[in-house]
Short mmCIF file of C-alpha atoms in Angstrom, two decimals:
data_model
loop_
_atom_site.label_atom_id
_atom_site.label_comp_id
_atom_site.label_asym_id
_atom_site.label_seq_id
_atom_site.Cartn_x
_atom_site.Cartn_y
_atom_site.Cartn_z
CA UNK A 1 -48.65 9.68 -59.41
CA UNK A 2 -49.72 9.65 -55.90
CA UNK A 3 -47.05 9.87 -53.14
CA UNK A 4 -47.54 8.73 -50.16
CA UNK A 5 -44.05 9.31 -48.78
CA UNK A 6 -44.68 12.48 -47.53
CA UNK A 7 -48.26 11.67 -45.32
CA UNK A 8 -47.94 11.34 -41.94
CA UNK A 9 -49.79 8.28 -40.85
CA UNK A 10 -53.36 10.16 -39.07
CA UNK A 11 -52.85 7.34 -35.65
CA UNK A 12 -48.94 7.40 -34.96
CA UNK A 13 -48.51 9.82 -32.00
CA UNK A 14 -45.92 12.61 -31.34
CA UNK A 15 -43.34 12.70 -28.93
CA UNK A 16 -40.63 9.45 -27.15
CA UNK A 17 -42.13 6.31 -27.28
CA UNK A 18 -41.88 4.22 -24.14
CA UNK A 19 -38.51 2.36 -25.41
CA UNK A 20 -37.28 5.94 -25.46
CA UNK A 21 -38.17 6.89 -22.43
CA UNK A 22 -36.67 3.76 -20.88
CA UNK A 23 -32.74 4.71 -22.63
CA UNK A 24 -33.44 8.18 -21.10
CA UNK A 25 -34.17 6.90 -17.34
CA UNK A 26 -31.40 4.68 -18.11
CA UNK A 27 -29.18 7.13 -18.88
CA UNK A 28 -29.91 9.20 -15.93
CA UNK A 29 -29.29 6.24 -13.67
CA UNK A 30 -26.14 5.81 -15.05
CA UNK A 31 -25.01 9.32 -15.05
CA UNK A 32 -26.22 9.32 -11.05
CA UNK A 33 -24.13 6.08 -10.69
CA UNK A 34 -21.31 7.90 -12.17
CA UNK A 35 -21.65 11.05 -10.44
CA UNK A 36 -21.37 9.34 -6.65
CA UNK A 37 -18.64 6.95 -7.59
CA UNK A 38 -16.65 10.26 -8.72
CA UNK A 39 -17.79 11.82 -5.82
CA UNK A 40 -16.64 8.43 -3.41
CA UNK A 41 -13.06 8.25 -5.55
CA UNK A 42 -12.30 12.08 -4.57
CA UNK A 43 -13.08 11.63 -0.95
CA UNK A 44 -10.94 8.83 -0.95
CA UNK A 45 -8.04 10.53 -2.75
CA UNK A 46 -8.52 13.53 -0.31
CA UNK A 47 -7.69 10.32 2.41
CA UNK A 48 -4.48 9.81 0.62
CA UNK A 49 -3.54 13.21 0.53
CA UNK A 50 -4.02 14.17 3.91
CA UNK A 51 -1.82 10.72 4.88
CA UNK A 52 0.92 12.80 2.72
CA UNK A 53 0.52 15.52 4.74
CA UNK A 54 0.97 13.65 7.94
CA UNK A 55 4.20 12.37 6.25
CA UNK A 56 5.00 15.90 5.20
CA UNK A 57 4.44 17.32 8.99
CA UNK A 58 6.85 14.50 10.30
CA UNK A 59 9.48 15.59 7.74
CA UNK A 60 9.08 19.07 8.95
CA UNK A 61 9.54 18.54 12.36
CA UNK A 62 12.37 16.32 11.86
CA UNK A 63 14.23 18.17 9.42
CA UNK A 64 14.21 21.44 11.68
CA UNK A 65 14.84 19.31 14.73
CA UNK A 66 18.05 18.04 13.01
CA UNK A 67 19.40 21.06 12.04
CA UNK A 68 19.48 21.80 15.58
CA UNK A 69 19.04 18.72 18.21
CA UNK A 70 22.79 18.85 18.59
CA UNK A 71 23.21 21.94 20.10
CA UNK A 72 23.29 22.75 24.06
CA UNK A 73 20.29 24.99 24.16
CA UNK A 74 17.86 22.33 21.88
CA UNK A 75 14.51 22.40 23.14
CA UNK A 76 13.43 19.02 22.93
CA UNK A 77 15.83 17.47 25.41
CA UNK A 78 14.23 13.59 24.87
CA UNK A 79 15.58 14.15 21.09
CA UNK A 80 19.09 15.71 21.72
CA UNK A 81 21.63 14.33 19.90
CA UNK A 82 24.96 12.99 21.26
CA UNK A 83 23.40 11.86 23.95
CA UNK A 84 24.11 7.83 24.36
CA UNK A 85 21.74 5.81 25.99
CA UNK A 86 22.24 5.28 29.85
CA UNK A 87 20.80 1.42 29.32
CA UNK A 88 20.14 -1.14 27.11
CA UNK A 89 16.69 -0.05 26.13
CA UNK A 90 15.67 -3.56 24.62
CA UNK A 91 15.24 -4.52 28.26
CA UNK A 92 13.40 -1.46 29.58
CA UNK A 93 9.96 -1.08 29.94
CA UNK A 94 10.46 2.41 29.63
CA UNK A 95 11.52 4.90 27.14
CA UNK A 96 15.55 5.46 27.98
CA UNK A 97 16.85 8.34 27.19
CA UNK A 98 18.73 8.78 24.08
CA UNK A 99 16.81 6.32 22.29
CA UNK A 100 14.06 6.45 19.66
CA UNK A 101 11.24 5.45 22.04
CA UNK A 102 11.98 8.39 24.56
CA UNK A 103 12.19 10.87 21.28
CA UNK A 104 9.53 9.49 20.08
CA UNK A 105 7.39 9.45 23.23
CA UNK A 106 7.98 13.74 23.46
CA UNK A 107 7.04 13.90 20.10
CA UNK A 108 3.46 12.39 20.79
CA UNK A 109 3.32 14.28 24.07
CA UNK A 110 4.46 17.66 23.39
CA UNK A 111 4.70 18.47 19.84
CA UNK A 112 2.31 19.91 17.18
CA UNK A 113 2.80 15.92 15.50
CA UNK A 114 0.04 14.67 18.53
CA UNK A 115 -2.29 16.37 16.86
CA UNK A 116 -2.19 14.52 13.43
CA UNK A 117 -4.87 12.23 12.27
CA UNK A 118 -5.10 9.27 10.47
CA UNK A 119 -7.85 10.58 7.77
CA UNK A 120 -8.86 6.56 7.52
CA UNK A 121 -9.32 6.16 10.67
CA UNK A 122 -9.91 9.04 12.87
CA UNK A 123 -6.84 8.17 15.08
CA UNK A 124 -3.36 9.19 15.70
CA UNK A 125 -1.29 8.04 12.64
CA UNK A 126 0.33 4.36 13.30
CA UNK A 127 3.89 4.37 13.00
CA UNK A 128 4.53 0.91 11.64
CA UNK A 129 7.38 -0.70 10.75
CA UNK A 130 6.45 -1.33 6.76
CA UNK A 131 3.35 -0.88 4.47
CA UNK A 132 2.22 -4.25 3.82
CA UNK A 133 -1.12 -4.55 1.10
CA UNK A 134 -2.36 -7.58 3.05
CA UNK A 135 -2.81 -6.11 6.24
CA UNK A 136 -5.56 -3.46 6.23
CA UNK A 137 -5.01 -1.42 9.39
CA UNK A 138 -2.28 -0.43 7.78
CA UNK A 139 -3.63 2.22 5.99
CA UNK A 140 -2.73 6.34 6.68
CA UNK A 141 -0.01 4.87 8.29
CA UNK A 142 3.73 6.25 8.50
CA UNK A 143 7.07 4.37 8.06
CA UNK A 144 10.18 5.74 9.61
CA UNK A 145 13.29 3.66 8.70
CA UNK A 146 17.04 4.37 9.78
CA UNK A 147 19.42 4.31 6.58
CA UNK A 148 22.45 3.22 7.75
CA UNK A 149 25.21 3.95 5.48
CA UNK A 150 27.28 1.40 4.14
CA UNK A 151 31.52 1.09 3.79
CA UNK A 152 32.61 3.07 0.63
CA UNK A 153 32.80 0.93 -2.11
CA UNK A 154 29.68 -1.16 -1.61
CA UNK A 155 27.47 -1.95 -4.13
CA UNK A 156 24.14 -1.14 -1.82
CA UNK A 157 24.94 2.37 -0.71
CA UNK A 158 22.19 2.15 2.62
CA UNK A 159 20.93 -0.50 4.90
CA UNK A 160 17.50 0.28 5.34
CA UNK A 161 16.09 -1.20 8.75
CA UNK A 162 12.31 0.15 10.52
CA UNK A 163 13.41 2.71 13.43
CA UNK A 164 12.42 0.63 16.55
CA UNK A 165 12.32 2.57 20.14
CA UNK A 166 15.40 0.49 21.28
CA UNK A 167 17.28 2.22 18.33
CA UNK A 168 20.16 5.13 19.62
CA UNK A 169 19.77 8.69 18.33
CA UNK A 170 23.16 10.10 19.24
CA UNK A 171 24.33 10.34 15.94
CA UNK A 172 23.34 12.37 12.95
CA UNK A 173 20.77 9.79 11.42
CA UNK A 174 19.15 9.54 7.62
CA UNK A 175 15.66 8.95 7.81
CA UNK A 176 13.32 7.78 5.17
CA UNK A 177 9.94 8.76 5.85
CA UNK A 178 6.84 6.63 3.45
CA UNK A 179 3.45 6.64 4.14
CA UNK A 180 1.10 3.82 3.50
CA UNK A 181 -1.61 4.35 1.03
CA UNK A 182 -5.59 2.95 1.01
CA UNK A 183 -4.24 -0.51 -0.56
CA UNK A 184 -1.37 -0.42 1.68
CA UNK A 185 1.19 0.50 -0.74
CA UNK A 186 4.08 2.58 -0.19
CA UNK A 187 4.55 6.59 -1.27
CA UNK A 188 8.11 7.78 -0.58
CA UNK A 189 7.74 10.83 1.03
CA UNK A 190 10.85 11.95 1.83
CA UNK A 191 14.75 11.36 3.19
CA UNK A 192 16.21 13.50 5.25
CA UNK A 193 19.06 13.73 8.05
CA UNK A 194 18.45 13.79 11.68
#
């Protein structure tokens, strides 16, 4: 019996035919298209993390300014505490003293928090008043808001309103501190009195 199972046919070459060396190309393509949309997704998270870090430097500062702003000898004297405002600072044009804006001024003037950067932008974080997805500049930005507690007994145990410069600091003050992420979503970084 003759078997011709086990011939190799004398004209069929060796090697990938060109349908094989098409999947391989593709494959390479795709594992290049891969490769820089990992590489794109990391710097971006990197973005993210150094916005946390902003957050993080803010809760610093303001967490070892609070431990100490109502003492004579604080160094900061635009952020002392117990100091009431000498005028109504929603008709000023300029930071008053014992308000948010003047603190807040010294703090971008003469602290290590003017050096921050937005990592979306380039720029000095925004402070803003609330991440929002729909607007777009909002991203890297930082939300300070002023919990104000509420009678005891009350079924919400904080009103939660964006610190504004008009807003008094003479009192010891819980802060909520959230950064706004790429999409313009919220991440909580901290609370903490001041």
């Amino acid at each position: 019996m003759d078997s011709n199972h086990d011939q190799t046919p004398e004209n069929k070459a060796l090697g990938p035919t060109t349908s094989d060396i098409l999947f391989l190309l593709f494959l390479v393509g795709v594992l290049v298209c891969v490769t820089w949309l990992g590489v794109l997704n990391y710097r971006e998270g990197n973005k993210t993390e150094e916005s946390k870090r902003n957050g993080e430097a803010w809760a610093t500062w303001l967490t070892e300014a609070g431990n100490t702003r109502f003492e004579p000898d604080f160094k900061h004297p635009a952020c002392k505490g117990g100091v009431k405002p000498t005028q109504d600072a929603s008709k000023s044009d300029t930071p008053v003293a014992g308000t948010w804006g003047a603190c807040l001024a010294h703090l971008m003037a003469e602290t290590e928090l003017k050096d921050l950067r937005n990592p979306f932008f380039g720029e000095l974080p925004q402070l803003a008043p609330q991440c929002a997805p729909s607007d777009r500049q909002i991203m890297g930005a930082i939300v300070l808001e002023d919990l104000m507690p509420t009678p005891p007994g009350s079924p919400v145990p904080f009103v939660v309103t964006p610190l504004v410069e008009s807003d008094p600091i003479d009192y010891k003050m819980q802060i909520r501190i959230t950064v706004c992420d790429k999409g313009g979503y919220p991440i909580k970084i901290t609370e903490l009195e001041f």
